[in-house]
Amino acid sequence: MRTVIRIMLSLCFPTEVARVAAAAAGKAFRRLSMESQSRAEKKVYAHYNHTDSCKFARWTAKESYEFMRARPWQDVVDFYSDIVSGHLTLSDLFGTERTRTSSIHNDENEIPEVEVGSDANEDRAGSGRWARANFKIVVSYHGPSFDGWQKQPDLNTVQGLVEKCLGSFVDEKRAKLLKEKCKPLEGCALVAGRTDKGVTALQQVCSFYTWRKDVKPSDIEDAINSAAPGKIRVISVSQVSRVFHPNFSAKWRRYLYIFPLNDGENREQSIDSEVEVENFHTSNNVGKQSNGCYENIENLLINDEGGFGSHEKPRNFTICRVNLLLQRLEGKLLSYKTFARDTKASRNIGPPTECFIYHARATEAILPCPVNDHGEGRKVMCVELVANRFLRKMVRVLVATLVREAAAGADEDALLKLMDATCRRATAPPAPPEGLCLVDVGYTNFDPQNSLIP
């Protein structure tokens, strides 16, 4: 307040008072800068303090980040690209006919119809809105070719491309309104679930409605397919009930994460040897395990801070172990707040972080991609997750945490224990988006017989 008074006086008496006021203002600014710098220096980026017996074998956030990204991700990106372009299918990955291309999107069975009833419903005031045509669009797109689904200014997004293609099918009233607002001629596309940048979708579901009577599904399909060949492809377009909503009508979503293995990771390596490429052995873990943790933990080198060095922590884990960790999540309604990132409060009824996982499995597979130096395809770990809903980055955090916990030899209920953590540092940083794929969306009750990984 004293500084403000001096400044006000200086406006009326621009003499010595002005110089004093300026000096006081400068002193106050320097004091605030020093306090801000002091707070920044005191900020500590501490790791979550795990209390189980495997805490010294568990990777830090940086170590987990480096381990997950030291992968041949380009092979996975190319595989997804071949599926989007129609050259390959998921059947080529799993070697089975269990994977389907469009069977779950049978509109006659999954989309509820409304009962028009009597003529009164047709003749009532404002019935024009009931005459609109609602189209369900199942689209496949290559994640690394776009900046995510949601439309954003000056970014190449899937929603922006789709809505631009739908602009030629909007009715005259909407076209006039957009012109008056100096906005581009675009349609409005609703979606079953937004995907992040780099995430691929094989059967993403969106919808578009218009009051025009001359719009045909084949016209919409041709418009989208011609927009970006090789990057986006329409699986099907059908006219559905006007009450259909791709998000609110959905009962489950299925995600697949493909985690590639580096060349030579099937060879045995000593845990205390210095290696640049982590050993990812899929049949044997390091040391014998008792109650899920290593028996020879105390024989490993401990650093000055009471933990393992980064090159001394176990890097081996089995896919079977990952599968056991996953199965403990099936059939449970749990809060995944520690596995989510940037999750805001929901307007829906119930806790905004609760999800019900119907199916969670992991298995080993071989990518049908160009062979490596040993004449074999790329070995990968596939993780399938089916749930009623997913939170932001939830699948990627789950996968990274699964790999970390399996390598540390944690108990089978390790993920369930992490649900009670109050800090998101308890889980690992998100795995790379290149491995994630939204496989399909279901509008009938989930059938375990239709799972990709039994």
PDB file of C-alpha atoms in Angstrom, residues 105-301:
ATOM      1  CA  HIS A 105     -21.270 -53.586 -35.953  1.00  0.00           C
ATOM      2  CA  ASN A 106     -24.527 -55.240 -36.971  1.00  0.00           C
ATOM      3  CA  ASP A 107     -26.951 -52.335 -36.809  1.00  0.00           C
ATOM      4  CA  GLU A 108     -30.004 -54.572 -36.829  1.00  0.00           C
ATOM      5  CA  ASN A 109     -29.014 -56.119 -33.500  1.00  0.00           C
ATOM      6  CA  GLU A 110     -27.133 -53.445 -31.600  1.00  0.00           C
ATOM      7  CA  ILE A 111     -28.850 -50.122 -32.410  1.00  0.00           C
ATOM      8  CA  PRO A 112     -32.194 -49.666 -30.609  1.00  0.00           C
ATOM      9  CA  GLU A 113     -35.088 -48.353 -32.646  1.00  0.00           C
ATOM     10  CA  VAL A 114     -37.639 -45.834 -31.372  1.00  0.00           C
ATOM     11  CA  GLU A 115     -41.327 -46.471 -31.540  1.00  0.00           C
ATOM     12  CA  VAL A 116     -42.966 -43.786 -33.601  1.00  0.00           C
ATOM     13  CA  GLY A 117     -46.359 -44.862 -32.308  1.00  0.00           C
ATOM     14  CA  SER A 118     -49.297 -42.788 -33.495  1.00  0.00           C
ATOM     15  CA  ASP A 119     -49.710 -40.014 -36.023  1.00  0.00           C
ATOM     16  CA  ALA A 120     -49.750 -37.536 -33.141  1.00  0.00           C
ATOM     17  CA  ASN A 121     -46.025 -38.014 -32.706  1.00  0.00           C
ATOM     18  CA  GLU A 122     -45.458 -37.276 -36.378  1.00  0.00           C
ATOM     19  CA  ASP A 123     -47.730 -34.224 -36.515  1.00  0.00           C
ATOM     20  CA  ARG A 124     -46.770 -32.587 -33.238  1.00  0.00           C
ATOM     21  CA  ALA A 125     -45.143 -29.179 -33.200  1.00  0.00           C
ATOM     22  CA  GLY A 126     -41.438 -29.244 -33.853  1.00  0.00           C
ATOM     23  CA  SER A 127     -41.584 -32.710 -35.404  1.00  0.00           C
ATOM     24  CA  GLY A 128     -39.070 -31.609 -38.012  1.00  0.00           C
ATOM     25  CA  ARG A 129     -36.226 -32.542 -35.719  1.00  0.00           C
ATOM     26  CA  TRP A 130     -37.491 -36.129 -35.665  1.00  0.00           C
ATOM     27  CA  ALA A 131     -37.288 -36.328 -39.436  1.00  0.00           C
ATOM     28  CA  ARG A 132     -33.538 -35.980 -39.550  1.00  0.00           C
ATOM     29  CA  ALA A 133     -31.354 -38.759 -40.940  1.00  0.00           C
ATOM     30  CA  ASN A 134     -28.767 -40.133 -38.527  1.00  0.00           C
ATOM     31  CA  PHE A 135     -25.753 -41.952 -39.974  1.00  0.00           C
ATOM     32  CA  LYS A 136     -23.390 -44.264 -38.151  1.00  0.00           C
ATOM     33  CA  ILE A 137     -19.858 -44.152 -39.562  1.00  0.00           C
ATOM     34  CA  VAL A 138     -17.274 -46.813 -38.676  1.00  0.00           C
ATOM     35  CA  VAL A 139     -13.856 -45.485 -39.614  1.00  0.00           C
ATOM     36  CA  SER A 140     -10.271 -46.708 -39.417  1.00  0.00           C
ATOM     37  CA  TYR A 141      -7.332 -44.307 -39.227  1.00  0.00           C
ATOM     38  CA  HIS A 142      -3.577 -44.390 -38.695  1.00  0.00           C
ATOM     39  CA  GLY A 143      -2.709 -42.606 -35.449  1.00  0.00           C
ATOM     40  CA  PRO A 144       0.826 -41.339 -36.240  1.00  0.00           C
ATOM     41  CA  SER A 145      -0.570 -39.600 -39.337  1.00  0.00           C
ATOM     42  CA  PHE A 146      -2.837 -37.350 -37.252  1.00  0.00           C
ATOM     43  CA  ASP A 147      -2.671 -35.117 -34.180  1.00  0.00           C
ATOM     44  CA  GLY A 148      -5.344 -37.101 -32.353  1.00  0.00           C
ATOM     45  CA  TRP A 149      -9.098 -37.222 -32.856  1.00  0.00           C
ATOM     46  CA  GLN A 150     -10.345 -33.970 -31.343  1.00  0.00           C
ATOM     47  CA  LYS A 151     -10.416 -30.980 -33.660  1.00  0.00           C
ATOM     48  CA  GLN A 152      -7.886 -28.300 -32.744  1.00  0.00           C
ATOM     49  CA  PRO A 153      -6.833 -25.092 -34.493  1.00  0.00           C
ATOM     50  CA  ASP A 154      -4.010 -25.454 -37.032  1.00  0.00           C
ATOM     51  CA  LEU A 155      -3.624 -29.194 -36.356  1.00  0.00           C
ATOM     52  CA  ASN A 156      -4.287 -32.170 -38.607  1.00  0.00           C
ATOM     53  CA  THR A 157      -6.882 -34.076 -36.573  1.00  0.00           C
ATOM     54  CA  VAL A 158      -9.222 -36.893 -37.546  1.00  0.00           C
ATOM     55  CA  GLN A 159     -12.337 -35.014 -36.446  1.00  0.00           C
ATOM     56  CA  GLY A 160     -11.315 -31.969 -38.442  1.00  0.00           C
ATOM     57  CA  LEU A 161     -10.842 -34.072 -41.575  1.00  0.00           C
ATOM     58  CA  VAL A 162     -14.091 -36.026 -41.148  1.00  0.00           C
ATOM     59  CA  GLU A 163     -16.193 -32.927 -40.441  1.00  0.00           C
ATOM     60  CA  LYS A 164     -14.706 -31.178 -43.452  1.00  0.00           C
ATOM     61  CA  CYS A 165     -15.758 -34.129 -45.631  1.00  0.00           C
ATOM     62  CA  LEU A 166     -19.262 -34.022 -44.133  1.00  0.00           C
ATOM     63  CA  GLY A 167     -19.650 -30.352 -44.987  1.00  0.00           C
ATOM     64  CA  SER A 168     -21.142 -31.121 -48.387  1.00  0.00           C
ATOM     65  CA  PHE A 169     -24.002 -33.075 -46.750  1.00  0.00           C
ATOM     66  CA  VAL A 170     -25.302 -30.476 -44.291  1.00  0.00           C
ATOM     67  CA  ASP A 171     -28.782 -28.998 -44.814  1.00  0.00           C
ATOM     68  CA  GLU A 172     -29.418 -25.496 -46.144  1.00  0.00           C
ATOM     69  CA  LYS A 173     -30.314 -24.053 -42.740  1.00  0.00           C
ATOM     70  CA  ARG A 174     -27.030 -25.105 -41.170  1.00  0.00           C
ATOM     71  CA  ALA A 175     -25.060 -24.024 -44.225  1.00  0.00           C
ATOM     72  CA  LYS A 176     -26.618 -20.558 -44.032  1.00  0.00           C
ATOM     73  CA  LEU A 177     -25.917 -20.310 -40.308  1.00  0.00           C
ATOM     74  CA  LEU A 178     -22.266 -21.247 -40.778  1.00  0.00           C
ATOM     75  CA  LYS A 179     -21.915 -18.693 -43.563  1.00  0.00           C
ATOM     76  CA  GLU A 180     -23.373 -15.918 -41.404  1.00  0.00           C
ATOM     77  CA  LYS A 181     -20.882 -16.748 -38.661  1.00  0.00           C
ATOM     78  CA  CYS A 182     -18.023 -16.791 -41.194  1.00  0.00           C
ATOM     79  CA  LYS A 183     -17.262 -20.396 -40.344  1.00  0.00           C
ATOM     80  CA  PRO A 184     -16.219 -23.114 -42.814  1.00  0.00           C
ATOM     81  CA  LEU A 185     -18.869 -25.432 -44.191  1.00  0.00           C
ATOM     82  CA  GLU A 186     -18.465 -28.495 -41.962  1.00  0.00           C
ATOM     83  CA  GLY A 187     -20.648 -31.202 -40.488  1.00  0.00           C
ATOM     84  CA  CYS A 188     -20.765 -32.160 -36.816  1.00  0.00           C
ATOM     85  CA  ALA A 189     -19.371 -35.597 -35.960  1.00  0.00           C
ATOM     86  CA  LEU A 190     -19.961 -37.242 -32.568  1.00  0.00           C
ATOM     87  CA  VAL A 191     -17.553 -40.014 -31.535  1.00  0.00           C
ATOM     88  CA  ALA A 192     -17.502 -43.061 -29.260  1.00  0.00           C
ATOM     89  CA  GLY A 193     -14.223 -42.030 -27.654  1.00  0.00           C
ATOM     90  CA  ARG A 194     -11.437 -39.570 -28.414  1.00  0.00           C
ATOM     91  CA  THR A 195      -7.987 -40.965 -29.107  1.00  0.00           C
ATOM     92  CA  ASP A 196      -4.706 -39.189 -28.374  1.00  0.00           C
ATOM     93  CA  LYS A 197      -2.043 -38.227 -30.855  1.00  0.00           C
ATOM     94  CA  GLY A 198      -0.322 -41.303 -32.247  1.00  0.00           C
ATOM     95  CA  VAL A 199      -3.091 -43.741 -31.275  1.00  0.00           C
ATOM     96  CA  THR A 200      -4.544 -45.816 -34.118  1.00  0.00           C
ATOM     97  CA  ALA A 201      -8.180 -46.862 -34.456  1.00  0.00           C
ATOM     98  CA  LEU A 202      -9.414 -49.835 -36.466  1.00  0.00           C
ATOM     99  CA  GLN A 203     -13.161 -49.450 -35.914  1.00  0.00           C
ATOM    100  CA  GLN A 204     -13.821 -46.054 -34.428  1.00  0.00           C
ATOM    101  CA  VAL A 205     -17.534 -45.191 -34.360  1.00  0.00           C
ATOM    102  CA  CYS A 206     -18.883 -41.722 -35.040  1.00  0.00           C
ATOM    103  CA  SER A 207     -22.240 -40.331 -36.134  1.00  0.00           C
ATOM    104  CA  PHE A 208     -23.547 -37.487 -38.267  1.00  0.00           C
ATOM    105  CA  TYR A 209     -27.097 -36.237 -38.812  1.00  0.00           C
ATOM    106  CA  THR A 210     -28.694 -34.067 -41.442  1.00  0.00           C
ATOM    107  CA  TRP A 211     -32.190 -33.009 -42.536  1.00  0.00           C
ATOM    108  CA  ARG A 212     -31.445 -33.592 -46.180  1.00  0.00           C
ATOM    109  CA  LYS A 213     -33.311 -36.471 -47.778  1.00  0.00           C
ATOM    110  CA  ASP A 214     -30.933 -37.125 -50.674  1.00  0.00           C
ATOM    111  CA  VAL A 215     -27.848 -38.158 -48.689  1.00  0.00           C
ATOM    112  CA  LYS A 216     -26.771 -41.755 -49.271  1.00  0.00           C
ATOM    113  CA  PRO A 217     -24.346 -43.790 -47.129  1.00  0.00           C
ATOM    114  CA  SER A 218     -22.189 -44.461 -50.175  1.00  0.00           C
ATOM    115  CA  ASP A 219     -21.766 -40.717 -50.741  1.00  0.00           C
ATOM    116  CA  ILE A 220     -20.404 -40.233 -47.216  1.00  0.00           C
ATOM    117  CA  GLU A 221     -18.086 -43.200 -47.598  1.00  0.00           C
ATOM    118  CA  ASP A 222     -16.636 -41.930 -50.881  1.00  0.00           C
ATOM    119  CA  ALA A 223     -16.109 -38.430 -49.499  1.00  0.00           C
ATOM    120  CA  ILE A 224     -14.095 -39.606 -46.487  1.00  0.00           C
ATOM    121  CA  ASN A 225     -12.114 -42.268 -48.349  1.00  0.00           C
ATOM    122  CA  SER A 226     -10.921 -39.743 -50.913  1.00  0.00           C
ATOM    123  CA  ALA A 227      -9.727 -37.268 -48.276  1.00  0.00           C
ATOM    124  CA  ALA A 228      -6.532 -39.029 -47.166  1.00  0.00           C
ATOM    125  CA  PRO A 229      -5.983 -42.422 -48.831  1.00  0.00           C
ATOM    126  CA  GLY A 230      -3.814 -44.759 -46.796  1.00  0.00           C
ATOM    127  CA  LYS A 231      -4.334 -42.748 -43.615  1.00  0.00           C
ATOM    128  CA  ILE A 232      -8.097 -43.041 -43.095  1.00  0.00           C
ATOM    129  CA  ARG A 233     -10.603 -45.559 -44.430  1.00  0.00           C
ATOM    130  CA  VAL A 234     -14.319 -46.009 -43.910  1.00  0.00           C
ATOM    131  CA  ILE A 235     -15.338 -49.510 -42.830  1.00  0.00           C
ATOM    132  CA  SER A 236     -19.095 -48.940 -43.111  1.00  0.00           C
ATOM    133  CA  VAL A 237     -21.752 -46.242 -43.206  1.00  0.00           C
ATOM    134  CA  SER A 238     -25.367 -46.968 -42.311  1.00  0.00           C
ATOM    135  CA  GLN A 239     -28.473 -44.990 -41.449  1.00  0.00           C
ATOM    136  CA  VAL A 240     -29.517 -45.769 -37.894  1.00  0.00           C
ATOM    137  CA  SER A 241     -32.085 -44.763 -35.328  1.00  0.00           C
ATOM    138  CA  ARG A 242     -32.221 -41.077 -34.453  1.00  0.00           C
ATOM    139  CA  VAL A 243     -31.637 -41.918 -30.763  1.00  0.00           C
ATOM    140  CA  PHE A 244     -28.292 -43.577 -31.469  1.00  0.00           C
ATOM    141  CA  HIS A 245     -25.323 -41.847 -29.867  1.00  0.00           C
ATOM    142  CA  PRO A 246     -21.865 -43.378 -30.496  1.00  0.00           C
ATOM    143  CA  ASN A 247     -20.667 -42.568 -26.984  1.00  0.00           C
ATOM    144  CA  PHE A 248     -23.695 -42.870 -24.694  1.00  0.00           C
ATOM    145  CA  SER A 249     -25.101 -45.924 -26.503  1.00  0.00           C
ATOM    146  CA  ALA A 250     -21.804 -47.837 -26.275  1.00  0.00           C
ATOM    147  CA  LYS A 251     -21.519 -50.605 -23.676  1.00  0.00           C
ATOM    148  CA  TRP A 252     -17.825 -51.392 -24.013  1.00  0.00           C
ATOM    149  CA  ARG A 253     -14.614 -50.442 -25.785  1.00  0.00           C
ATOM    150  CA  ARG A 254     -11.728 -52.707 -26.752  1.00  0.00           C
ATOM    151  CA  TYR A 255      -8.090 -51.568 -26.838  1.00  0.00           C
ATOM    152  CA  LEU A 256      -5.029 -53.493 -27.989  1.00  0.00           C
ATOM    153  CA  TYR A 257      -1.492 -52.542 -27.038  1.00  0.00           C
ATOM    154  CA  ILE A 258       1.421 -54.059 -28.983  1.00  0.00           C
ATOM    155  CA  PHE A 259       4.733 -53.955 -27.112  1.00  0.00           C
ATOM    156  CA  PRO A 260       7.705 -54.863 -29.382  1.00  0.00           C
ATOM    157  CA  LEU A 261      10.774 -56.737 -28.206  1.00  0.00           C
ATOM    158  CA  ASN A 262      14.281 -55.730 -29.186  1.00  0.00           C
ATOM    159  CA  ASP A 263      16.443 -58.083 -31.217  1.00  0.00           C
ATOM    160  CA  GLY A 264      18.362 -60.507 -29.049  1.00  0.00           C
ATOM    161  CA  GLU A 265      16.227 -60.014 -25.960  1.00  0.00           C
ATOM    162  CA  ASN A 266      15.502 -63.735 -25.744  1.00  0.00           C
ATOM    163  CA  ARG A 267      19.071 -64.491 -24.730  1.00  0.00           C
ATOM    164  CA  GLU A 268      19.966 -65.057 -21.080  1.00  0.00           C
ATOM    165  CA  GLN A 269      21.879 -62.243 -19.433  1.00  0.00           C
ATOM    166  CA  SER A 270      23.349 -61.756 -15.976  1.00  0.00           C
ATOM    167  CA  ILE A 271      21.460 -59.257 -13.866  1.00  0.00           C
ATOM    168  CA  ASP A 272      24.613 -57.517 -12.644  1.00  0.00           C
ATOM    169  CA  SER A 273      26.210 -57.176 -16.079  1.00  0.00           C
ATOM    170  CA  GLU A 274      26.350 -53.841 -17.809  1.00  0.00           C
ATOM    171  CA  VAL A 275      24.050 -53.948 -20.814  1.00  0.00           C
ATOM    172  CA  GLU A 276      22.783 -51.180 -23.037  1.00  0.00           C
ATOM    173  CA  VAL A 277      19.734 -53.075 -24.274  1.00  0.00           C
ATOM    174  CA  GLU A 278      17.443 -54.462 -21.563  1.00  0.00           C
ATOM    175  CA  ASN A 279      16.892 -58.183 -21.514  1.00  0.00           C
ATOM    176  CA  PHE A 280      13.228 -58.991 -22.095  1.00  0.00           C
ATOM    177  CA  HIS A 281      13.169 -62.762 -21.662  1.00  0.00           C
ATOM    178  CA  THR A 282       9.669 -64.152 -22.104  1.00  0.00           C
ATOM    179  CA  SER A 283      10.140 -67.553 -20.471  1.00  0.00           C
ATOM    180  CA  ASN A 284      12.350 -67.128 -17.362  1.00  0.00           C
ATOM    181  CA  ASN A 285      12.615 -64.359 -14.774  1.00  0.00           C
ATOM    182  CA  VAL A 286      15.691 -63.324 -12.810  1.00  0.00           C
ATOM    183  CA  GLY A 287      16.103 -65.504  -9.750  1.00  0.00           C
ATOM    184  CA  LYS A 288      13.476 -67.585  -8.055  1.00  0.00           C
ATOM    185  CA  GLN A 289      10.436 -65.842  -6.723  1.00  0.00           C
ATOM    186  CA  SER A 290       8.758 -66.226  -3.355  1.00  0.00           C
ATOM    187  CA  ASN A 291       5.401 -64.503  -2.826  1.00  0.00           C
ATOM    188  CA  GLY A 292       5.959 -62.674  -6.109  1.00  0.00           C
ATOM    189  CA  CYS A 293       9.293 -61.080  -5.115  1.00  0.00           C
ATOM    190  CA  TYR A 294      12.878 -62.035  -5.735  1.00  0.00           C
ATOM    191  CA  GLU A 295      14.585 -64.286  -3.191  1.00  0.00           C
ATOM    192  CA  ASN A 296      18.034 -63.018  -4.191  1.00  0.00           C
ATOM    193  CA  ILE A 297      17.166 -59.334  -3.887  1.00  0.00           C
ATOM    194  CA  GLU A 298      19.630 -58.812  -1.073  1.00  0.00           C
ATOM    195  CA  ASN A 299      22.456 -60.200  -3.207  1.00  0.00           C
ATOM    196  CA  LEU A 300      22.145 -57.362  -5.721  1.00  0.00           C
ATOM    197  CA  LEU A 301      24.294 -54.256  -5.503  1.00  0.00           C
TER     198      LEU A 301
END
